[in-house]
């Protein structure tokens, strides 16, 4: 920054002071719905004309931060929170994995200060990431604790009775049981009409069937691209990965230089026909639906309809901050934006620090 | 009266004394009401507690652009509950913002939101506020250009604007006074009718503007009925003040002053419109708007001078009349430019409607009386022609303003 252009004293002071304070003085200062915020400082904004400010910053952000304690789930821990079930062996020698899933109505925050009356599996959106190996017996006990009938419809092979299209009444329980196949990245969701409402209110999740010969070791991350229509007008107000808009902009995902990263990416955006994933300064291998061991594509943008899902693999060979986001700019502005922070040791910066450094947060 | 001594008769015929008992009787319904309200609040009184989400109603009063990367949004909560502004969108992008006095806006409360957004000259922008319940409120920035600064230079410029559109044209109009003095009786009747015509035009014009502005305010403040009621009360109050003279003929000079007052309130409204237009960057309309208003308002001077054409008031009355009718425009431009408040603006305009209606009534009576004195029909070519000409002149000059 210094040295390229002649600096005025104000410039220098601002630049030096700003670099250290950027993250904290920026968006973090107004973290979590501000009880009282300073009055508009118009003279300051006037002074921030181009050229005199230390760096040109964009303020495209959701002000504040969602405390994971409010929702009872954290978009960050969801990335690596794989549910392998209660494991036992059947007399036949087949592995049995038992899972318990309940539906519940829950008010969640999809953005700082914005509540959304969600329908959830196990109190979270997306629901638990069900993970097993091809050929395992999967037994899911589903209890409907919601005020509305719901079900779980799994993608993959199973008997017609296990298809999850029959509504389960409030208070009732049912068991879905099948042998996991084929290997790949699948999804599950409620299949009770009206589908649009049941999906967009949050009844969906990721279902991973690992191949019998495991994929190479990698840093694995589960991401669901989703969106929320907070005013129920048939269009989304918030876009995100794992529910909370801009969460990974404020809390970058730490990665290590040189490690293989594998993303289990699915799309559960309602109302918009497609969503997409773009990676900065890198390209990824695409394993469509995860049903093959060979990649079908090497690219940096993948566009998906609802319930489409792909495994993406990539490695960063250098440290730095790299964005990932939808390549529909509209969705970026509405919350679907995140950052990978690549370091030698995979250490994470303080919340907001990277966003401030990149000029995403406004300087106050 | 002294003979009536029996208490029974007194009880029947004379009003009872206002003792403590009477006060209690007056308070009884209020006490019962208080009890009922308490019952409703505490128990729901059988109606049941409200379970539906709160109905949120925010009105975006105005959006200004005080700097190259600043949007300032002023909002009023006209809904039944407090509303918390959780996030702010500009053109479908969530954006940093600060809100004062705080994000929770109480019922009928106001808040100012500052957004450091790099707006683009001449390209429309949309601001959306999202409440904590996910409800959205939208406001548009139609004319995108930097709003004038609130400094001494702007203050003086606004004052000049008010003087151009208010004081000067009214003063120029009053200069027709010597000409008016030379008119014959039927000429005078025509000019008075012309005045009524001008005023009737202003009446409808002001009413329409008041209704338009009240339409932008939260409905809880009363909407259109408020305008009619304020106008009616202003009309009644001015009639009552006029009758304080105990049946004496209201003086012609008094009528002139009341016309000036009515026109002054109208010009205050015009000033508000001009000031708000400048403050919101609609100043592109500026010069032509000022020319239009100047031409439009010059005829108002005739209206004020007409009733006193047969009197000989001292010269300073003319200055006062011009000031009363014209200077409120300056006040209007200041208010509109610096602290625009739609509700206040609409109420001022409604007062203007009442004041104008009252002078229409008074000048109308003057014309009727003079017609009767002459035994001439009320609707003669002179009176009706004057009336029609007054309306036509105002209509034609208003076209300049609309452009």
PDB file of N, CA and C in Angstrom, chain A residues 27 30 33-42 45-46 48-50 56 58-64 111-116 230-231 233 237-238 246 329-330 332-335 360-364, chain B residues 64 66-73 84-104 112-118 128 130-137 146 149:
ATOM      1  N   UNK A  27     -17.013  -4.063  10.749  1.00  0.00           N
ATOM      2  CA  UNK A  27     -18.306  -4.698  11.015  1.00  0.00           C
ATOM      3  C   UNK A  27     -18.405  -5.237  12.435  1.00  0.00           C
ATOM      4  N   UNK A  30     -20.271  -3.443  15.208  1.00  0.00           N
ATOM      5  CA  UNK A  30     -21.729  -3.444  15.271  1.00  0.00           C
ATOM      6  C   UNK A  30     -22.249  -4.879  15.291  1.00  0.00           C
ATOM      7  N   UNK A  33     -27.278  -7.652  16.625  1.00  0.00           N
ATOM      8  CA  UNK A  33     -28.177  -6.499  16.511  1.00  0.00           C
ATOM      9  C   UNK A  33     -27.852  -5.387  17.486  1.00  0.00           C
ATOM     10  N   UNK A  34     -27.373  -4.282  16.995  1.00  0.00           N
ATOM     11  CA  UNK A  34     -26.894  -3.230  17.878  1.00  0.00           C
ATOM     12  C   UNK A  34     -28.019  -2.654  18.733  1.00  0.00           C
ATOM     13  N   UNK A  35     -27.752  -2.587  20.035  1.00  0.00           N
ATOM     14  CA  UNK A  35     -28.756  -2.015  20.924  1.00  0.00           C
ATOM     15  C   UNK A  35     -28.834  -0.525  20.688  1.00  0.00           C
ATOM     16  N   UNK A  36     -27.693   0.084  20.545  1.00  0.00           N
ATOM     17  CA  UNK A  36     -27.669   1.506  20.261  1.00  0.00           C
ATOM     18  C   UNK A  36     -26.459   1.758  19.387  1.00  0.00           C
ATOM     19  N   UNK A  37     -26.678   2.405  18.289  1.00  0.00           N
ATOM     20  CA  UNK A  37     -25.581   2.634  17.368  1.00  0.00           C
ATOM     21  C   UNK A  37     -25.399   4.125  17.180  1.00  0.00           C
ATOM     22  N   UNK A  38     -24.199   4.524  16.821  1.00  0.00           N
ATOM     23  CA  UNK A  38     -23.953   5.964  16.703  1.00  0.00           C
ATOM     24  C   UNK A  38     -24.834   6.612  15.652  1.00  0.00           C
ATOM     25  N   UNK A  39     -25.121   7.853  15.861  1.00  0.00           N
ATOM     26  CA  UNK A  39     -25.912   8.621  14.912  1.00  0.00           C
ATOM     27  C   UNK A  39     -25.152   8.701  13.600  1.00  0.00           C
ATOM     28  N   UNK A  40     -25.868   8.896  12.495  1.00  0.00           N
ATOM     29  CA  UNK A  40     -25.186   8.972  11.208  1.00  0.00           C
ATOM     30  C   UNK A  40     -24.127  10.065  11.239  1.00  0.00           C
ATOM     31  N   UNK A  41     -22.954   9.702  10.808  1.00  0.00           N
ATOM     32  CA  UNK A  41     -21.879  10.683  10.843  1.00  0.00           C
ATOM     33  C   UNK A  41     -21.642  11.168   9.430  1.00  0.00           C
ATOM     34  N   UNK A  42     -22.503  12.065   8.992  1.00  0.00           N
ATOM     35  CA  UNK A  42     -22.442  12.511   7.613  1.00  0.00           C
ATOM     36  C   UNK A  42     -21.145  13.216   7.261  1.00  0.00           C
ATOM     37  N   UNK A  45     -18.586  10.744   6.356  1.00  0.00           N
ATOM     38  CA  UNK A  45     -18.792  10.096   5.068  1.00  0.00           C
ATOM     39  C   UNK A  45     -18.412  11.044   3.937  1.00  0.00           C
ATOM     40  N   UNK A  46     -18.671  12.315   4.153  1.00  0.00           N
ATOM     41  CA  UNK A  46     -18.299  13.291   3.132  1.00  0.00           C
ATOM     42  C   UNK A  46     -16.785  13.324   2.976  1.00  0.00           C
ATOM     43  N   UNK A  48     -14.885  10.958   3.383  1.00  0.00           N
ATOM     44  CA  UNK A  48     -14.387   9.721   2.792  1.00  0.00           C
ATOM     45  C   UNK A  48     -14.496   9.727   1.271  1.00  0.00           C
ATOM     46  N   UNK A  49     -14.234  10.847   0.676  1.00  0.00           N
ATOM     47  CA  UNK A  49     -14.247  10.924  -0.780  1.00  0.00           C
ATOM     48  C   UNK A  49     -13.133  10.057  -1.347  1.00  0.00           C
ATOM     49  N   UNK A  50     -13.311   9.689  -2.592  1.00  0.00           N
ATOM     50  CA  UNK A  50     -12.294   8.872  -3.233  1.00  0.00           C
ATOM     51  C   UNK A  50     -10.956   9.589  -3.153  1.00  0.00           C
ATOM     52  N   UNK A  56     -10.531   1.861  -0.532  1.00  0.00           N
ATOM     53  CA  UNK A  56     -11.932   1.924  -0.915  1.00  0.00           C
ATOM     54  C   UNK A  56     -12.626   0.665  -0.427  1.00  0.00           C
ATOM     55  N   UNK A  58     -16.111  -1.622   0.406  1.00  0.00           N
ATOM     56  CA  UNK A  58     -17.510  -1.890   0.112  1.00  0.00           C
ATOM     57  C   UNK A  58     -18.187  -2.275   1.416  1.00  0.00           C
ATOM     58  N   UNK A  59     -19.417  -1.925   1.540  1.00  0.00           N
ATOM     59  CA  UNK A  59     -20.134  -2.263   2.772  1.00  0.00           C
ATOM     60  C   UNK A  59     -21.138  -3.363   2.563  1.00  0.00           C
ATOM     61  N   UNK A  60     -20.926  -4.188   1.514  1.00  0.00           N
ATOM     62  CA  UNK A  60     -21.900  -5.224   1.178  1.00  0.00           C
ATOM     63  C   UNK A  60     -21.828  -6.372   2.180  1.00  0.00           C
ATOM     64  N   UNK A  61     -22.577  -6.228   3.245  1.00  0.00           N
ATOM     65  CA  UNK A  61     -22.485  -7.179   4.344  1.00  0.00           C
ATOM     66  C   UNK A  61     -23.783  -7.131   5.143  1.00  0.00           C
ATOM     67  N   UNK A  62     -24.086  -8.200   5.856  1.00  0.00           N
ATOM     68  CA  UNK A  62     -25.164  -8.174   6.838  1.00  0.00           C
ATOM     69  C   UNK A  62     -24.563  -7.669   8.135  1.00  0.00           C
ATOM     70  N   UNK A  63     -25.091  -6.590   8.653  1.00  0.00           N
ATOM     71  CA  UNK A  63     -24.504  -5.964   9.831  1.00  0.00           C
ATOM     72  C   UNK A  63     -24.702  -6.860  11.055  1.00  0.00           C
ATOM     73  N   UNK A  64     -23.611  -7.077  11.788  1.00  0.00           N
ATOM     74  CA  UNK A  64     -23.686  -7.904  12.990  1.00  0.00           C
ATOM     75  C   UNK A  64     -23.290  -9.337  12.719  1.00  0.00           C
ATOM     76  N   UNK A 111     -30.047 -14.437   9.401  1.00  0.00           N
ATOM     77  CA  UNK A 111     -29.152 -13.300   9.273  1.00  0.00           C
ATOM     78  C   UNK A 111     -29.190 -12.601  10.624  1.00  0.00           C
ATOM     79  N   UNK A 112     -28.159 -11.796  10.920  1.00  0.00           N
ATOM     80  CA  UNK A 112     -28.167 -11.143  12.234  1.00  0.00           C
ATOM     81  C   UNK A 112     -29.467 -10.366  12.440  1.00  0.00           C
ATOM     82  N   UNK A 113     -30.199 -10.742  13.460  1.00  0.00           N
ATOM     83  CA  UNK A 113     -31.419 -10.017  13.816  1.00  0.00           C
ATOM     84  C   UNK A 113     -32.648 -10.382  13.022  1.00  0.00           C
ATOM     85  N   UNK A 114     -32.531 -11.233  12.002  1.00  0.00           N
ATOM     86  CA  UNK A 114     -33.706 -11.592  11.203  1.00  0.00           C
ATOM     87  C   UNK A 114     -34.140 -13.020  11.531  1.00  0.00           C
ATOM     88  N   UNK A 115     -35.327 -13.120  12.115  1.00  0.00           N
ATOM     89  CA  UNK A 115     -35.850 -14.430  12.493  1.00  0.00           C
ATOM     90  C   UNK A 115     -36.643 -15.031  11.350  1.00  0.00           C
ATOM     91  N   UNK A 116     -36.618 -16.349  11.282  1.00  0.00           N
ATOM     92  CA  UNK A 116     -37.350 -17.061  10.247  1.00  0.00           C
ATOM     93  C   UNK A 116     -38.022 -18.265  10.896  1.00  0.00           C
ATOM     94  N   UNK A 230     -38.022 -14.512   3.771  1.00  0.00           N
ATOM     95  CA  UNK A 230     -38.440 -14.097   5.118  1.00  0.00           C
ATOM     96  C   UNK A 230     -39.789 -13.387   5.137  1.00  0.00           C
ATOM     97  N   UNK A 231     -40.180 -12.789   4.015  1.00  0.00           N
ATOM     98  CA  UNK A 231     -41.477 -12.087   4.019  1.00  0.00           C
ATOM     99  C   UNK A 231     -42.546 -12.863   3.243  1.00  0.00           C
ATOM    100  N   UNK A 233     -43.079 -13.768   0.171  1.00  0.00           N
ATOM    101  CA  UNK A 233     -43.638 -13.196  -1.063  1.00  0.00           C
ATOM    102  C   UNK A 233     -43.213 -14.004  -2.282  1.00  0.00           C
ATOM    103  N   UNK A 237     -35.045 -13.518   0.443  1.00  0.00           N
ATOM    104  CA  UNK A 237     -34.359 -12.332   0.966  1.00  0.00           C
ATOM    105  C   UNK A 237     -32.915 -12.655   1.338  1.00  0.00           C
ATOM    106  N   UNK A 238     -32.671 -13.900   1.772  1.00  0.00           N
ATOM    107  CA  UNK A 238     -31.338 -14.281   2.263  1.00  0.00           C
ATOM    108  C   UNK A 238     -30.843 -15.495   1.483  1.00  0.00           C
ATOM    109  N   UNK A 246     -23.731 -14.608   4.655  1.00  0.00           N
ATOM    110  CA  UNK A 246     -22.414 -13.993   4.863  1.00  0.00           C
ATOM    111  C   UNK A 246     -21.628 -14.599   6.022  1.00  0.00           C
ATOM    112  N   UNK A 329     -24.508 -12.671  -9.338  1.00  0.00           N
ATOM    113  CA  UNK A 329     -24.086 -11.568  -8.466  1.00  0.00           C
ATOM    114  C   UNK A 329     -25.200 -11.161  -7.516  1.00  0.00           C
ATOM    115  N   UNK A 330     -26.441 -11.369  -7.943  1.00  0.00           N
ATOM    116  CA  UNK A 330     -27.561 -11.023  -7.065  1.00  0.00           C
ATOM    117  C   UNK A 330     -27.480 -11.805  -5.755  1.00  0.00           C
ATOM    118  N   UNK A 332     -24.810 -13.085  -4.413  1.00  0.00           N
ATOM    119  CA  UNK A 332     -23.658 -12.605  -3.629  1.00  0.00           C
ATOM    120  C   UNK A 332     -24.087 -11.481  -2.717  1.00  0.00           C
ATOM    121  N   UNK A 333     -24.779 -10.504  -3.334  1.00  0.00           N
ATOM    122  CA  UNK A 333     -25.171  -9.317  -2.579  1.00  0.00           C
ATOM    123  C   UNK A 333     -26.153  -9.636  -1.479  1.00  0.00           C
ATOM    124  N   UNK A 334     -26.833 -10.783  -1.626  1.00  0.00           N
ATOM    125  CA  UNK A 334     -27.868 -11.148  -0.651  1.00  0.00           C
ATOM    126  C   UNK A 334     -27.373 -12.199   0.343  1.00  0.00           C
ATOM    127  N   UNK A 335     -26.067 -12.412   0.406  1.00  0.00           N
ATOM    128  CA  UNK A 335     -25.539 -13.236   1.492  1.00  0.00           C
ATOM    129  C   UNK A 335     -24.729 -14.468   1.105  1.00  0.00           C
ATOM    130  N   UNK A 360     -14.187  -5.625   2.507  1.00  0.00           N
ATOM    131  CA  UNK A 360     -15.600  -5.964   2.379  1.00  0.00           C
ATOM    132  C   UNK A 360     -16.413  -5.187   3.410  1.00  0.00           C
ATOM    133  N   UNK A 361     -15.805  -4.990   4.572  1.00  0.00           N
ATOM    134  CA  UNK A 361     -16.486  -4.246   5.615  1.00  0.00           C
ATOM    135  C   UNK A 361     -16.210  -2.769   5.461  1.00  0.00           C
ATOM    136  N   UNK A 362     -17.191  -1.988   5.875  1.00  0.00           N
ATOM    137  CA  UNK A 362     -17.038  -0.548   5.821  1.00  0.00           C
ATOM    138  C   UNK A 362     -16.188  -0.075   6.991  1.00  0.00           C
ATOM    139  N   UNK A 363     -15.340   0.895   6.717  1.00  0.00           N
ATOM    140  CA  UNK A 363     -14.526   1.458   7.793  1.00  0.00           C
ATOM    141  C   UNK A 363     -15.360   2.468   8.555  1.00  0.00           C
ATOM    142  N   UNK A 364     -15.349   2.365   9.864  1.00  0.00           N
ATOM    143  CA  UNK A 364     -16.127   3.311  10.664  1.00  0.00           C
ATOM    144  C   UNK A 364     -15.176   4.303  11.318  1.00  0.00           C
TER     145      UNK A 364
ATOM    146  N   UNK B  64     -32.353  10.784   1.175  1.00  0.00           N
ATOM    147  CA  UNK B  64     -31.523  11.841   0.608  1.00  0.00           C
ATOM    148  C   UNK B  64     -30.102  11.335   0.388  1.00  0.00           C
ATOM    149  N   UNK B  66     -26.670  12.861   0.833  1.00  0.00           N
ATOM    150  CA  UNK B  66     -25.865  14.008   1.277  1.00  0.00           C
ATOM    151  C   UNK B  66     -24.406  13.957   0.833  1.00  0.00           C
ATOM    152  N   UNK B  67     -23.905  12.798   0.427  1.00  0.00           N
ATOM    153  CA  UNK B  67     -22.509  12.711  -0.002  1.00  0.00           C
ATOM    154  C   UNK B  67     -22.400  11.669  -1.107  1.00  0.00           C
ATOM    155  N   UNK B  68     -21.218  11.604  -1.731  1.00  0.00           N
ATOM    156  CA  UNK B  68     -21.041  10.722  -2.884  1.00  0.00           C
ATOM    157  C   UNK B  68     -21.254   9.253  -2.549  1.00  0.00           C
ATOM    158  N   UNK B  69     -20.980   8.887  -1.304  1.00  0.00           N
ATOM    159  CA  UNK B  69     -21.253   7.504  -0.950  1.00  0.00           C
ATOM    160  C   UNK B  69     -22.072   7.448   0.332  1.00  0.00           C
ATOM    161  N   UNK B  70     -23.138   8.204   0.346  1.00  0.00           N
ATOM    162  CA  UNK B  70     -24.022   8.179   1.514  1.00  0.00           C
ATOM    163  C   UNK B  70     -25.473   8.285   1.080  1.00  0.00           C
ATOM    164  N   UNK B  71     -26.266   7.388   1.638  1.00  0.00           N
ATOM    165  CA  UNK B  71     -27.717   7.430   1.487  1.00  0.00           C
ATOM    166  C   UNK B  71     -28.273   7.613   2.890  1.00  0.00           C
ATOM    167  N   UNK B  72     -29.200   8.534   3.055  1.00  0.00           N
ATOM    168  CA  UNK B  72     -29.804   8.696   4.370  1.00  0.00           C
ATOM    169  C   UNK B  72     -31.308   8.482   4.245  1.00  0.00           C
ATOM    170  N   UNK B  73     -31.817   7.546   5.036  1.00  0.00           N
ATOM    171  CA  UNK B  73     -33.223   7.165   4.968  1.00  0.00           C
ATOM    172  C   UNK B  73     -33.899   7.567   6.269  1.00  0.00           C
ATOM    173  N   UNK B  84     -38.219  -3.491  14.738  1.00  0.00           N
ATOM    174  CA  UNK B  84     -36.763  -3.466  14.799  1.00  0.00           C
ATOM    175  C   UNK B  84     -36.200  -3.629  13.389  1.00  0.00           C
ATOM    176  N   UNK B  85     -35.440  -2.644  12.956  1.00  0.00           N
ATOM    177  CA  UNK B  85     -34.796  -2.741  11.648  1.00  0.00           C
ATOM    178  C   UNK B  85     -33.561  -3.613  11.820  1.00  0.00           C
ATOM    179  N   UNK B  86     -33.586  -4.815  11.218  1.00  0.00           N
ATOM    180  CA  UNK B  86     -32.490  -5.764  11.418  1.00  0.00           C
ATOM    181  C   UNK B  86     -31.398  -5.570  10.371  1.00  0.00           C
ATOM    182  N   UNK B  87     -31.811  -5.372   9.115  1.00  0.00           N
ATOM    183  CA  UNK B  87     -30.827  -5.244   8.040  1.00  0.00           C
ATOM    184  C   UNK B  87     -31.348  -4.272   6.998  1.00  0.00           C
ATOM    185  N   UNK B  88     -30.443  -3.823   6.140  1.00  0.00           N
ATOM    186  CA  UNK B  88     -30.787  -2.859   5.107  1.00  0.00           C
ATOM    187  C   UNK B  88     -30.234  -3.342   3.774  1.00  0.00           C
ATOM    188  N   UNK B  89     -31.060  -3.258   2.740  1.00  0.00           N
ATOM    189  CA  UNK B  89     -30.635  -3.632   1.391  1.00  0.00           C
ATOM    190  C   UNK B  89     -30.667  -2.404   0.495  1.00  0.00           C
ATOM    191  N   UNK B  90     -29.668  -2.266  -0.346  1.00  0.00           N
ATOM    192  CA  UNK B  90     -29.737  -1.278  -1.409  1.00  0.00           C
ATOM    193  C   UNK B  90     -29.593  -2.036  -2.719  1.00  0.00           C
ATOM    194  N   UNK B  91     -30.568  -1.890  -3.594  1.00  0.00           N
ATOM    195  CA  UNK B  91     -30.557  -2.597  -4.880  1.00  0.00           C
ATOM    196  C   UNK B  91     -30.247  -4.083  -4.698  1.00  0.00           C
ATOM    197  N   UNK B  92     -30.925  -4.727  -3.756  1.00  0.00           N
ATOM    198  CA  UNK B  92     -30.746  -6.158  -3.521  1.00  0.00           C
ATOM    199  C   UNK B  92     -29.349  -6.534  -3.033  1.00  0.00           C
ATOM    200  N   UNK B  93     -28.697  -5.604  -2.333  1.00  0.00           N
ATOM    201  CA  UNK B  93     -27.424  -5.940  -1.685  1.00  0.00           C
ATOM    202  C   UNK B  93     -27.533  -5.557  -0.222  1.00  0.00           C
ATOM    203  N   UNK B  94     -27.224  -6.494   0.659  1.00  0.00           N
ATOM    204  CA  UNK B  94     -27.175  -6.115   2.069  1.00  0.00           C
ATOM    205  C   UNK B  94     -26.045  -5.127   2.245  1.00  0.00           C
ATOM    206  N   UNK B  95     -26.290  -4.094   3.075  1.00  0.00           N
ATOM    207  CA  UNK B  95     -25.267  -3.066   3.192  1.00  0.00           C
ATOM    208  C   UNK B  95     -25.085  -2.628   4.633  1.00  0.00           C
ATOM    209  N   UNK B  96     -23.856  -2.226   4.943  1.00  0.00           N
ATOM    210  CA  UNK B  96     -23.552  -1.615   6.235  1.00  0.00           C
ATOM    211  C   UNK B  96     -24.475  -0.436   6.471  1.00  0.00           C
ATOM    212  N   UNK B  97     -24.857  -0.224   7.705  1.00  0.00           N
ATOM    213  CA  UNK B  97     -25.666   0.954   8.011  1.00  0.00           C
ATOM    214  C   UNK B  97     -25.537   1.280   9.489  1.00  0.00           C
ATOM    215  N   UNK B  98     -25.877   2.507   9.812  1.00  0.00           N
ATOM    216  CA  UNK B  98     -26.043   2.871  11.214  1.00  0.00           C
ATOM    217  C   UNK B  98     -27.430   3.469  11.341  1.00  0.00           C
ATOM    218  N   UNK B  99     -28.046   3.242  12.482  1.00  0.00           N
ATOM    219  CA  UNK B  99     -29.398   3.739  12.681  1.00  0.00           C
ATOM    220  C   UNK B  99     -29.471   4.480  14.009  1.00  0.00           C
ATOM    221  N   UNK B 100     -30.056   5.668  13.971  1.00  0.00           N
ATOM    222  CA  UNK B 100     -30.195   6.425  15.205  1.00  0.00           C
ATOM    223  C   UNK B 100     -31.652   6.852  15.356  1.00  0.00           C
ATOM    224  N   UNK B 101     -32.209   6.894  16.556  1.00  0.00           N
ATOM    225  CA  UNK B 101     -31.521   6.640  17.818  1.00  0.00           C
ATOM    226  C   UNK B 101     -31.202   5.167  18.061  1.00  0.00           C
ATOM    227  N   UNK B 102     -31.834   4.225  17.416  1.00  0.00           N
ATOM    228  CA  UNK B 102     -31.533   2.813  17.629  1.00  0.00           C
ATOM    229  C   UNK B 102     -32.365   1.982  16.688  1.00  0.00           C
ATOM    230  N   UNK B 103     -32.014   0.676  16.552  1.00  0.00           N
ATOM    231  CA  UNK B 103     -32.723  -0.156  15.571  1.00  0.00           C
ATOM    232  C   UNK B 103     -34.184  -0.418  15.934  1.00  0.00           C
ATOM    233  N   UNK B 104     -34.522  -0.342  17.220  1.00  0.00           N
ATOM    234  CA  UNK B 104     -35.922  -0.575  17.575  1.00  0.00           C
ATOM    235  C   UNK B 104     -36.670   0.749  17.530  1.00  0.00           C
ATOM    236  N   UNK B 112     -33.412   7.496  11.768  1.00  0.00           N
ATOM    237  CA  UNK B 112     -32.624   7.889  10.606  1.00  0.00           C
ATOM    238  C   UNK B 112     -31.562   6.829  10.362  1.00  0.00           C
ATOM    239  N   UNK B 113     -31.499   6.357   9.118  1.00  0.00           N
ATOM    240  CA  UNK B 113     -30.566   5.295   8.772  1.00  0.00           C
ATOM    241  C   UNK B 113     -29.553   5.860   7.781  1.00  0.00           C
ATOM    242  N   UNK B 114     -28.284   5.742   8.117  1.00  0.00           N
ATOM    243  CA  UNK B 114     -27.229   6.203   7.212  1.00  0.00           C
ATOM    244  C   UNK B 114     -26.560   4.989   6.576  1.00  0.00           C
ATOM    245  N   UNK B 115     -26.491   4.979   5.244  1.00  0.00           N
ATOM    246  CA  UNK B 115     -25.926   3.844   4.516  1.00  0.00           C
ATOM    247  C   UNK B 115     -24.771   4.353   3.651  1.00  0.00           C
ATOM    248  N   UNK B 116     -23.557   3.856   3.868  1.00  0.00           N
ATOM    249  CA  UNK B 116     -22.415   4.304   3.057  1.00  0.00           C
ATOM    250  C   UNK B 116     -22.407   3.598   1.707  1.00  0.00           C
ATOM    251  N   UNK B 117     -23.367   3.928   0.863  1.00  0.00           N
ATOM    252  CA  UNK B 117     -23.534   3.205  -0.402  1.00  0.00           C
ATOM    253  C   UNK B 117     -23.049   4.050  -1.576  1.00  0.00           C
ATOM    254  N   UNK B 118     -22.230   3.490  -2.461  1.00  0.00           N
ATOM    255  CA  UNK B 118     -21.725   4.258  -3.614  1.00  0.00           C
ATOM    256  C   UNK B 118     -22.784   4.370  -4.712  1.00  0.00           C
ATOM    257  N   UNK B 128     -34.356  -1.200   0.709  1.00  0.00           N
ATOM    258  CA  UNK B 128     -35.301  -2.080   1.393  1.00  0.00           C
ATOM    259  C   UNK B 128     -34.825  -2.258   2.827  1.00  0.00           C
ATOM    260  N   UNK B 130     -35.313  -4.506   6.255  1.00  0.00           N
ATOM    261  CA  UNK B 130     -35.863  -5.787   6.718  1.00  0.00           C
ATOM    262  C   UNK B 130     -35.977  -5.747   8.232  1.00  0.00           C
ATOM    263  N   UNK B 131     -37.169  -6.089   8.710  1.00  0.00           N
ATOM    264  CA  UNK B 131     -37.385  -6.078  10.152  1.00  0.00           C
ATOM    265  C   UNK B 131     -36.893  -7.394  10.747  1.00  0.00           C
ATOM    266  N   UNK B 132     -36.891  -7.454  12.075  1.00  0.00           N
ATOM    267  CA  UNK B 132     -36.440  -8.673  12.755  1.00  0.00           C
ATOM    268  C   UNK B 132     -37.346  -9.855  12.430  1.00  0.00           C
ATOM    269  N   UNK B 133     -38.560  -9.579  11.939  1.00  0.00           N
ATOM    270  CA  UNK B 133     -39.452 -10.675  11.550  1.00  0.00           C
ATOM    271  C   UNK B 133     -39.358 -10.990  10.065  1.00  0.00           C
ATOM    272  N   UNK B 134     -38.419 -10.361   9.383  1.00  0.00           N
ATOM    273  CA  UNK B 134     -38.228 -10.659   7.970  1.00  0.00           C
ATOM    274  C   UNK B 134     -39.174  -9.899   7.053  1.00  0.00           C
ATOM    275  N   UNK B 135     -39.920  -8.941   7.612  1.00  0.00           N
ATOM    276  CA  UNK B 135     -40.829  -8.148   6.777  1.00  0.00           C
ATOM    277  C   UNK B 135     -40.016  -7.060   6.080  1.00  0.00           C
ATOM    278  N   UNK B 136     -40.366  -6.784   4.814  1.00  0.00           N
ATOM    279  CA  UNK B 136     -39.580  -5.820   4.050  1.00  0.00           C
ATOM    280  C   UNK B 136     -40.360  -4.537   3.786  1.00  0.00           C
ATOM    281  N   UNK B 137     -39.654  -3.406   3.768  1.00  0.00           N
ATOM    282  CA  UNK B 137     -40.234  -2.101   3.473  1.00  0.00           C
ATOM    283  C   UNK B 137     -39.354  -1.438   2.422  1.00  0.00           C
ATOM    284  N   UNK B 146     -26.715  14.471  -5.842  1.00  0.00           N
ATOM    285  CA  UNK B 146     -26.339  14.826  -4.487  1.00  0.00           C
ATOM    286  C   UNK B 146     -27.279  15.880  -3.903  1.00  0.00           C
ATOM    287  N   UNK B 149     -26.176  20.665   0.706  1.00  0.00           N
ATOM    288  CA  UNK B 149     -25.670  20.627   2.074  1.00  0.00           C
ATOM    289  C   UNK B 149     -26.501  21.559   2.949  1.00  0.00           C
TER     290      UNK B 149
END
